[in-house]
Amino acid sequence: MDFTGKTFWITGAASGMGKALSVSLSKVARLIIISDRDRDGLEATAAEIARNGCAVRAEVLDMADAASVRKVSDSVFSEGISIDGLYQFAGISQRSLVLDTPVEIDRRIMEINFFGVVTLVKAVLPHMVSHGGGQLAIASSMVGKFGFPYRSAYSASKHALQGFFESLRAENSKHNIRVSILIPGRINTNISKYALTSQGTEYGKMDPGQANGISSAKAAKQILHGLRREKKEILVGGNELLMVHIRRFLPALFYILARKIKPV
Ligand SMILES: NC(=O)c1ccc[n+]([C@@H]2O[C@H](COP(=O)([O-])OP(=O)(O)OC[C@H]3O[C@@H](n4cnc5c(N)ncnc54)[C@H](OP(=O)(O)O)[C@@H]3O)[C@@H](O)[C@H]2O)c1
């Protein structure tokens, strides 16, 4: 994928990896549509993109509200805009045990992390296909590869994304749709602060593991490297990614570690 002069839509662009990737891409892209629920953060990202000389369109939307997602996409496509790359980062994490968590919280996480992402890709994909193709990327997680304490619904939402997008890839590669699944480890962003507790409140803390993760700027560099090569799976992070390989090649060891590693 050559990003030069292209048009992108990046969700979750008000902070963290979505913001870092938007700003990096704005050095070469023609237009970047950024969306998020955080209006102030979105405006700050838009200002950085504009400073790099790239056109920007900022859209406040709630990924849990399918109508708001469709309204924005309808307005984008009614203006004849073609999207070359849709990179979805909007997401919410979790810090609660299965035993304590009401199913309403599980549903809320699935609405944002899975159904929101699916709603948007279903709005964009037909246009991409008729335009001759495009690139899709979604932020899964290491816990899209395995389960982990305090992350049951979050992990489930990321597993669901992986199944959905692998199927989408198999069905649509003939339409020149390229899919990259991002597997971040621990990246130093606000993700743990806004994670949901069993009461549905914000966890409000930066996990030590999170704080020791690579920066979102470094993560964006790794992501861009993988997207440029159209890698089907892009591992993002540092030494913690070893767990992905342990789960695959030494599952017995993984099951012991998953019980012992400090999850928060
Ligand atoms: N950081 C990590 O270690 C890590 C690891 C694995 C996977 N990931 C995944 O990577 C993606 C990006 O996360 P990040 O680490 O960059 O965290 P982040 O800085 O919190 O970025 C996530 C963005 O999504 C937005 N968002 C949340 N719920 C939304 C909704 N309902 N509608 C619209 N926007 C919404 C957030 O807005 P608010 O600021 O208002 O919440 C935030 O701007 C997420 O999907 C996350 O699950 C992160």
mmCIF file of C-alpha atoms and ligand atoms in Angstrom:
data_model
loop_
_atom_site.group_PDB
_atom_site.id
_atom_site.type_symbol
_atom_site.label_atom_id
_atom_site.label_comp_id
_atom_site.label_asym_id
_atom_site.label_seq_id
_atom_site.Cartn_x
_atom_site.Cartn_y
_atom_site.Cartn_z
ATOM 1 C CA MET A 1 0.000 0.000 0.000
ATOM 2 C CA ASP A 2 1.352 3.378 -1.020
ATOM 3 C CA PHE A 3 -0.274 5.946 1.299
ATOM 4 C CA THR A 4 0.631 8.980 -0.837
ATOM 5 C CA GLY A 5 -2.334 11.101 -1.926
ATOM 6 C CA LYS A 6 -4.838 8.618 -0.506
ATOM 7 C CA THR A 7 -7.966 9.054 1.645
ATOM 8 C CA PHE A 8 -8.342 7.327 5.006
ATOM 9 C CA TRP A 9 -10.956 6.957 7.728
ATOM 10 C CA ILE A 10 -9.488 6.354 11.165
ATOM 11 C CA THR A 11 -11.714 5.673 14.194
ATOM 12 C CA GLY A 12 -10.635 6.171 17.798
ATOM 13 C CA ALA A 13 -8.528 9.043 16.473
ATOM 14 C CA ALA A 14 -8.901 11.335 19.502
ATOM 15 C CA SER A 15 -6.131 9.564 21.395
ATOM 16 C CA GLY A 16 -3.635 6.728 21.578
ATOM 17 C CA MET A 17 -2.771 4.667 18.523
ATOM 18 C CA GLY A 18 -5.593 6.042 16.336
ATOM 19 C CA LYS A 19 -4.336 9.577 16.895
ATOM 20 C CA ALA A 20 -0.664 8.677 16.381
ATOM 21 C CA LEU A 21 -1.436 6.836 13.142
ATOM 22 C CA SER A 22 -3.628 9.699 11.849
ATOM 23 C CA VAL A 23 -0.886 12.256 12.463
ATOM 24 C CA SER A 24 1.797 10.057 10.846
ATOM 25 C CA LEU A 25 -0.334 9.382 7.775
ATOM 26 C CA SER A 26 -1.185 13.064 7.406
ATOM 27 C CA LYS A 27 2.389 13.683 6.225
ATOM 28 C CA VAL A 28 1.541 11.939 2.923
ATOM 29 C CA ALA A 29 -2.238 11.463 2.713
ATOM 30 C CA ARG A 30 -4.714 13.676 0.806
ATOM 31 C CA LEU A 31 -7.662 13.515 3.212
ATOM 32 C CA ILE A 32 -8.147 11.892 6.607
ATOM 33 C CA ILE A 33 -11.591 11.454 8.124
ATOM 34 C CA ILE A 34 -11.184 11.039 11.858
ATOM 35 C CA SER A 35 -13.938 9.918 14.213
ATOM 36 C CA ASP A 36 -14.296 9.416 17.952
ATOM 37 C CA ARG A 37 -16.720 10.109 20.784
ATOM 38 C CA ASP A 38 -14.253 12.572 22.389
ATOM 39 C CA ARG A 39 -14.858 15.937 20.672
ATOM 40 C CA ASP A 40 -11.961 17.845 22.290
ATOM 41 C CA GLY A 41 -9.456 15.091 21.561
ATOM 42 C CA LEU A 42 -10.698 14.888 17.984
ATOM 43 C CA GLU A 43 -10.233 18.637 17.492
ATOM 44 C CA ALA A 44 -6.667 18.412 18.809
ATOM 45 C CA THR A 45 -5.898 15.570 16.371
ATOM 46 C CA ALA A 46 -7.514 17.528 13.507
ATOM 47 C CA ALA A 47 -5.290 20.525 14.257
ATOM 48 C CA GLU A 48 -2.140 18.352 14.109
ATOM 49 C CA ILE A 49 -3.250 16.806 10.808
ATOM 50 C CA ALA A 50 -3.962 20.227 9.300
ATOM 51 C CA ARG A 51 -0.512 21.448 10.403
ATOM 52 C CA ASN A 52 0.965 18.688 8.214
ATOM 53 C CA GLY A 53 -0.883 20.149 5.202
ATOM 54 C CA CYS A 54 -3.428 17.326 4.923
ATOM 55 C CA ALA A 55 -7.186 17.838 4.535
ATOM 56 C CA VAL A 56 -9.119 16.606 7.562
ATOM 57 C CA ARG A 57 -12.745 15.979 8.447
ATOM 58 C CA ALA A 58 -13.568 15.333 12.119
ATOM 59 C CA GLU A 59 -16.754 13.417 12.990
ATOM 60 C CA VAL A 60 -18.011 12.933 16.540
ATOM 61 C CA LEU A 61 -19.839 9.619 16.768
ATOM 62 C CA ASP A 62 -20.589 6.866 19.242
ATOM 63 C CA MET A 63 -19.624 3.424 17.949
ATOM 64 C CA ALA A 64 -22.304 1.927 20.198
ATOM 65 C CA ASP A 65 -24.968 3.860 18.289
ATOM 66 C CA ALA A 66 -25.400 2.276 14.837
ATOM 67 C CA ALA A 67 -27.581 5.186 13.657
ATOM 68 C CA SER A 68 -24.819 7.712 14.381
ATOM 69 C CA VAL A 69 -22.250 5.564 12.549
ATOM 70 C CA ARG A 70 -24.533 5.209 9.480
ATOM 71 C CA LYS A 71 -25.441 8.914 9.486
ATOM 72 C CA VAL A 72 -21.793 9.944 9.243
ATOM 73 C CA SER A 73 -20.942 7.342 6.586
ATOM 74 C CA ASP A 74 -24.007 8.331 4.507
ATOM 75 C CA SER A 75 -22.895 11.946 4.593
ATOM 76 C CA VAL A 76 -19.291 11.041 3.609
ATOM 77 C CA PHE A 77 -20.379 8.904 0.646
ATOM 78 C CA SER A 78 -23.089 11.327 -0.492
ATOM 79 C CA GLU A 79 -20.242 13.779 -1.139
ATOM 80 C CA GLY A 80 -18.573 11.298 -3.485
ATOM 81 C CA ILE A 81 -15.602 10.637 -1.202
ATOM 82 C CA SER A 82 -13.814 7.307 -1.802
ATOM 83 C CA ILE A 83 -12.023 5.666 1.116
ATOM 84 C CA ASP A 84 -8.725 3.915 0.329
ATOM 85 C CA GLY A 85 -8.101 2.758 3.909
ATOM 86 C CA LEU A 86 -10.422 2.257 6.877
ATOM 87 C CA TYR A 87 -8.432 1.741 10.073
ATOM 88 C CA GLN A 88 -10.576 1.094 13.153
ATOM 89 C CA PHE A 89 -9.128 1.791 16.602
ATOM 90 C CA ALA A 90 -12.168 2.907 18.626
ATOM 91 C CA GLY A 91 -12.558 0.529 21.521
ATOM 92 C CA ILE A 92 -13.029 0.145 25.222
ATOM 93 C CA SER A 93 -11.346 -2.223 27.663
ATOM 94 C CA GLN A 94 -12.499 -3.976 30.827
ATOM 95 C CA ARG A 95 -11.277 -4.512 34.354
ATOM 96 C CA SER A 96 -13.762 -6.871 36.019
ATOM 97 C CA LEU A 97 -14.101 -10.527 36.940
ATOM 98 C CA VAL A 98 -16.637 -12.814 35.244
ATOM 99 C CA LEU A 99 -18.149 -13.587 38.657
ATOM 100 C CA ASP A 100 -18.861 -9.893 39.331
ATOM 101 C CA THR A 101 -19.863 -8.667 35.870
ATOM 102 C CA PRO A 102 -23.507 -8.347 34.815
ATOM 103 C CA VAL A 103 -24.226 -9.360 31.244
ATOM 104 C CA GLU A 104 -25.269 -5.771 30.433
ATOM 105 C CA ILE A 105 -21.596 -4.779 30.760
ATOM 106 C CA ASP A 106 -20.549 -7.649 28.472
ATOM 107 C CA ARG A 107 -23.127 -6.423 25.925
ATOM 108 C CA ARG A 108 -21.914 -2.816 26.166
ATOM 109 C CA ILE A 109 -18.348 -3.884 25.400
ATOM 110 C CA MET A 110 -19.519 -6.046 22.471
ATOM 111 C CA GLU A 111 -21.640 -3.142 21.115
ATOM 112 C CA ILE A 112 -18.645 -0.812 20.914
ATOM 113 C CA ASN A 113 -15.784 -3.200 20.136
ATOM 114 C CA PHE A 114 -17.589 -5.612 17.819
ATOM 115 C CA PHE A 115 -20.962 -4.379 16.502
ATOM 116 C CA GLY A 116 -19.749 -0.774 16.115
ATOM 117 C CA VAL A 117 -16.775 -1.909 14.041
ATOM 118 C CA VAL A 118 -18.987 -4.237 11.985
ATOM 119 C CA THR A 119 -21.597 -1.502 11.393
ATOM 120 C CA LEU A 120 -18.965 0.859 10.023
ATOM 121 C CA VAL A 121 -17.243 -1.693 7.825
ATOM 122 C CA LYS A 122 -20.617 -2.726 6.363
ATOM 123 C CA ALA A 123 -21.279 0.924 5.499
ATOM 124 C CA VAL A 124 -17.859 1.378 3.859
ATOM 125 C CA LEU A 125 -17.184 -1.975 2.174
ATOM 126 C CA PRO A 126 -19.683 -1.747 -0.743
ATOM 127 C CA HIS A 127 -18.211 1.648 -1.716
ATOM 128 C CA MET A 128 -14.668 0.290 -1.466
ATOM 129 C CA VAL A 129 -15.582 -2.669 -3.664
ATOM 130 C CA SER A 130 -17.192 -0.500 -6.332
ATOM 131 C CA HIS A 131 -14.171 1.845 -6.180
ATOM 132 C CA GLY A 132 -11.815 -1.054 -7.040
ATOM 133 C CA GLY A 133 -10.716 -2.120 -3.574
ATOM 134 C CA GLY A 134 -9.084 -0.815 -0.419
ATOM 135 C CA GLN A 135 -7.383 -1.642 2.844
ATOM 136 C CA LEU A 136 -9.099 -2.456 6.151
ATOM 137 C CA ALA A 137 -7.375 -2.656 9.508
ATOM 138 C CA ILE A 138 -8.838 -3.423 12.922
ATOM 139 C CA ALA A 139 -7.287 -3.198 16.369
ATOM 140 C CA SER A 140 -7.641 -6.621 17.917
ATOM 141 C CA SER A 141 -5.320 -7.441 20.813
ATOM 142 C CA MET A 142 -3.096 -10.130 22.277
ATOM 143 C CA VAL A 143 -6.276 -11.124 24.123
ATOM 144 C CA GLY A 144 -7.898 -11.629 20.715
ATOM 145 C CA LYS A 145 -5.575 -14.641 20.637
ATOM 146 C CA PHE A 146 -6.190 -15.939 24.155
ATOM 147 C CA GLY A 147 -8.306 -15.263 27.229
ATOM 148 C CA PHE A 148 -6.950 -13.287 30.167
ATOM 149 C CA PRO A 149 -8.216 -12.449 33.686
ATOM 150 C CA TYR A 150 -10.341 -9.286 34.102
ATOM 151 C CA ARG A 151 -10.820 -9.096 30.316
ATOM 152 C CA SER A 152 -13.542 -11.715 29.578
ATOM 153 C CA ALA A 153 -15.890 -9.598 27.427
ATOM 154 C CA TYR A 154 -13.038 -7.504 26.023
ATOM 155 C CA SER A 155 -11.183 -10.661 24.998
ATOM 156 C CA ALA A 156 -14.413 -12.107 23.538
ATOM 157 C CA SER A 157 -15.005 -8.922 21.498
ATOM 158 C CA LYS A 158 -11.505 -9.109 20.024
ATOM 159 C CA HIS A 159 -11.850 -12.853 19.234
ATOM 160 C CA ALA A 160 -15.143 -12.012 17.498
ATOM 161 C CA LEU A 161 -13.458 -9.304 15.411
ATOM 162 C CA GLN A 162 -10.777 -11.729 14.290
ATOM 163 C CA GLY A 163 -13.324 -14.312 13.113
ATOM 164 C CA PHE A 164 -15.416 -11.680 11.344
ATOM 165 C CA PHE A 165 -12.537 -10.013 9.525
ATOM 166 C CA GLU A 166 -10.825 -13.286 8.516
ATOM 167 C CA SER A 167 -14.151 -14.307 6.924
ATOM 168 C CA LEU A 168 -14.540 -10.881 5.299
ATOM 169 C CA ARG A 169 -11.005 -11.202 3.874
ATOM 170 C CA ALA A 170 -11.680 -14.647 2.422
ATOM 171 C CA GLU A 171 -14.907 -13.433 0.782
ATOM 172 C CA ASN A 172 -13.553 -10.146 -0.567
ATOM 173 C CA SER A 173 -9.932 -10.625 -1.609
ATOM 174 C CA LYS A 174 -11.326 -11.096 -5.142
ATOM 175 C CA HIS A 175 -12.536 -7.478 -4.876
ATOM 176 C CA ASN A 176 -9.026 -6.293 -3.959
ATOM 177 C CA ILE A 177 -9.959 -5.811 -0.276
ATOM 178 C CA ARG A 178 -6.886 -6.271 1.897
ATOM 179 C CA VAL A 179 -7.374 -6.892 5.621
ATOM 180 C CA SER A 180 -4.773 -6.369 8.351
ATOM 181 C CA ILE A 181 -5.516 -7.514 11.884
ATOM 182 C CA LEU A 182 -3.472 -5.571 14.439
ATOM 183 C CA ILE A 183 -2.374 -7.413 17.584
ATOM 184 C CA PRO A 184 -1.171 -4.801 20.067
ATOM 185 C CA GLY A 185 0.493 -5.984 23.251
ATOM 186 C CA ARG A 186 0.701 -3.291 25.921
ATOM 187 C CA ILE A 187 0.819 0.217 24.529
ATOM 188 C CA ASN A 188 1.131 3.284 26.748
ATOM 189 C CA THR A 189 -2.297 4.880 26.092
ATOM 190 C CA ASN A 190 -5.390 5.784 28.124
ATOM 191 C CA ILE A 191 -7.093 2.446 27.380
ATOM 192 C CA SER A 192 -6.999 1.158 30.973
ATOM 193 C CA LYS A 193 -8.255 4.497 32.385
ATOM 194 C CA TYR A 194 -11.515 4.265 30.427
ATOM 195 C CA ALA A 195 -11.900 0.494 30.896
ATOM 196 C CA LEU A 196 -15.277 -0.583 32.315
ATOM 197 C CA THR A 197 -15.569 -2.013 35.818
ATOM 198 C CA SER A 198 -18.306 -4.449 36.897
ATOM 199 C CA GLN A 199 -20.400 -1.391 37.886
ATOM 200 C CA GLY A 200 -20.070 0.112 34.433
ATOM 201 C CA THR A 201 -17.891 2.935 35.786
ATOM 202 C CA GLU A 202 -14.482 3.945 34.462
ATOM 203 C CA TYR A 203 -11.560 2.047 35.998
ATOM 204 C CA GLY A 204 -9.685 5.358 36.106
ATOM 205 C CA LYS A 205 -6.145 4.038 36.543
ATOM 206 C CA MET A 206 -3.158 3.494 34.323
ATOM 207 C CA ASP A 207 -2.080 -0.125 34.775
ATOM 208 C CA PRO A 208 1.644 -0.526 35.484
ATOM 209 C CA GLY A 209 1.880 -2.918 32.497
ATOM 210 C CA GLN A 210 0.280 -0.265 30.313
ATOM 211 C CA ALA A 211 2.589 2.456 31.614
ATOM 212 C CA ASN A 212 5.632 0.334 30.740
ATOM 213 C CA GLY A 213 4.380 -0.351 27.208
ATOM 214 C CA ILE A 214 5.790 1.250 24.070
ATOM 215 C CA SER A 215 4.531 4.740 23.159
ATOM 216 C CA SER A 216 1.662 5.197 20.715
ATOM 217 C CA ALA A 217 4.097 6.940 18.332
ATOM 218 C CA LYS A 218 6.293 3.829 18.299
ATOM 219 C CA ALA A 219 3.209 1.637 17.893
ATOM 220 C CA ALA A 220 2.072 3.769 14.916
ATOM 221 C CA LYS A 221 5.472 3.243 13.293
ATOM 222 C CA GLN A 222 5.156 -0.541 13.646
ATOM 223 C CA ILE A 223 1.572 -0.415 12.340
ATOM 224 C CA LEU A 224 2.497 1.690 9.297
ATOM 225 C CA HIS A 225 5.349 -0.692 8.501
ATOM 226 C CA GLY A 226 2.904 -3.637 8.502
ATOM 227 C CA LEU A 227 0.154 -1.790 6.614
ATOM 228 C CA ARG A 228 2.581 -0.700 3.919
ATOM 229 C CA ARG A 229 3.435 -4.378 3.376
ATOM 230 C CA GLU A 230 -0.256 -5.348 3.640
ATOM 231 C CA LYS A 231 0.547 -7.915 6.337
ATOM 232 C CA LYS A 232 -2.469 -9.995 7.315
ATOM 233 C CA GLU A 233 -1.473 -9.858 10.975
ATOM 234 C CA ILE A 234 0.629 -7.113 12.569
ATOM 235 C CA LEU A 235 2.077 -7.658 16.030
ATOM 236 C CA VAL A 236 2.550 -4.319 17.810
ATOM 237 C CA GLY A 237 4.513 -3.863 21.035
ATOM 238 C CA GLY A 238 7.564 -5.178 22.865
ATOM 239 C CA ASN A 239 8.587 -8.269 24.844
ATOM 240 C CA GLU A 240 5.038 -8.928 26.085
ATOM 241 C CA LEU A 241 4.227 -10.249 22.588
ATOM 242 C CA LEU A 242 6.148 -13.389 23.572
ATOM 243 C CA MET A 243 2.869 -14.532 25.163
ATOM 244 C CA VAL A 244 1.332 -14.904 21.683
ATOM 245 C CA HIS A 245 4.059 -17.380 20.732
ATOM 246 C CA ILE A 246 3.918 -19.174 24.094
ATOM 247 C CA ARG A 247 0.143 -19.651 23.686
ATOM 248 C CA ARG A 248 0.669 -21.078 20.210
ATOM 249 C CA PHE A 249 3.670 -23.312 20.730
ATOM 250 C CA LEU A 250 3.679 -24.050 24.499
ATOM 251 C CA PRO A 251 -0.018 -23.985 25.517
ATOM 252 C CA ALA A 252 0.577 -25.860 28.797
ATOM 253 C CA LEU A 253 3.034 -23.163 29.913
ATOM 254 C CA PHE A 254 0.604 -20.450 28.784
ATOM 255 C CA TYR A 255 -2.193 -21.836 31.008
ATOM 256 C CA ILE A 256 0.119 -21.661 34.047
ATOM 257 C CA LEU A 257 1.311 -18.134 33.203
ATOM 258 C CA ALA A 258 -2.214 -16.806 32.530
ATOM 259 C CA ARG A 259 -3.134 -17.704 36.124
ATOM 260 C CA LYS A 260 0.000 -16.175 37.607
ATOM 261 C CA ILE A 261 0.719 -13.018 35.608
ATOM 262 C CA LYS A 262 -0.489 -9.846 37.321
ATOM 263 C CA PRO A 263 -3.471 -8.899 35.112
ATOM 264 C CA VAL A 264 -3.905 -5.261 36.269
HETATM 265 N N1 LIG B 1 -3.238 0.172 24.567
HETATM 266 C C1 LIG B 1 -3.104 -1.135 24.527
HETATM 267 O O1 LIG B 1 -2.267 -1.687 25.235
HETATM 268 C C2 LIG B 1 -3.953 -1.965 23.611
HETATM 269 C C3 LIG B 1 -3.680 -3.326 23.554
HETATM 270 C C4 LIG B 1 -4.441 -4.128 22.710
HETATM 271 C C5 LIG B 1 -5.454 -3.578 21.941
HETATM 272 N N2 LIG B 1 -5.704 -2.244 22.022
HETATM 273 C C6 LIG B 1 -6.798 -1.723 21.189
HETATM 274 O O2 LIG B 1 -6.330 -0.653 20.396
HETATM 275 C C7 LIG B 1 -7.400 0.257 20.118
HETATM 276 C C8 LIG B 1 -6.934 1.679 20.403
HETATM 277 O O3 LIG B 1 -6.736 1.807 21.805
HETATM 278 P P1 LIG B 1 -5.660 2.784 22.473
HETATM 279 O O4 LIG B 1 -4.784 1.932 23.283
HETATM 280 O O5 LIG B 1 -5.089 3.702 21.475
HETATM 281 O O6 LIG B 1 -6.614 3.512 23.533
HETATM 282 P P2 LIG B 1 -7.291 4.950 23.607
HETATM 283 O O7 LIG B 1 -6.248 6.001 23.617
HETATM 284 O O8 LIG B 1 -8.237 4.884 24.753
HETATM 285 O O9 LIG B 1 -8.094 5.054 22.219
HETATM 286 C C9 LIG B 1 -9.366 4.520 22.024
HETATM 287 C C10 LIG B 1 -10.249 5.615 21.478
HETATM 288 O O10 LIG B 1 -11.552 5.050 21.184
HETATM 289 C C11 LIG B 1 -12.528 5.968 21.645
HETATM 290 N N3 LIG B 1 -13.804 5.333 21.935
HETATM 291 C C12 LIG B 1 -14.108 4.526 22.984
HETATM 292 N N4 LIG B 1 -15.392 4.194 22.957
HETATM 293 C C13 LIG B 1 -15.926 4.809 21.868
HETATM 294 C C14 LIG B 1 -17.240 4.873 21.320
HETATM 295 N N5 LIG B 1 -18.273 4.249 21.898
HETATM 296 N N6 LIG B 1 -17.433 5.600 20.190
HETATM 297 C C15 LIG B 1 -16.415 6.257 19.605
HETATM 298 N N7 LIG B 1 -15.157 6.251 20.089
HETATM 299 C C16 LIG B 1 -14.909 5.538 21.207
HETATM 300 C C17 LIG B 1 -11.903 6.515 22.910
HETATM 301 O O11 LIG B 1 -12.576 7.677 23.351
HETATM 302 P P3 LIG B 1 -12.476 8.073 24.943
HETATM 303 O O12 LIG B 1 -11.122 8.651 25.123
HETATM 304 O O13 LIG B 1 -13.605 9.033 25.133
HETATM 305 O O14 LIG B 1 -12.665 6.769 25.711
HETATM 306 C C18 LIG B 1 -10.473 6.739 22.495
HETATM 307 O O15 LIG B 1 -10.288 8.001 21.896
HETATM 308 C C19 LIG B 1 -8.588 -0.207 20.988
HETATM 309 O O16 LIG B 1 -9.503 -0.902 20.165
HETATM 310 C C20 LIG B 1 -7.949 -1.145 21.992
HETATM 311 O O17 LIG B 1 -8.839 -2.151 22.400
HETATM 312 C C21 LIG B 1 -4.991 -1.427 22.855
#
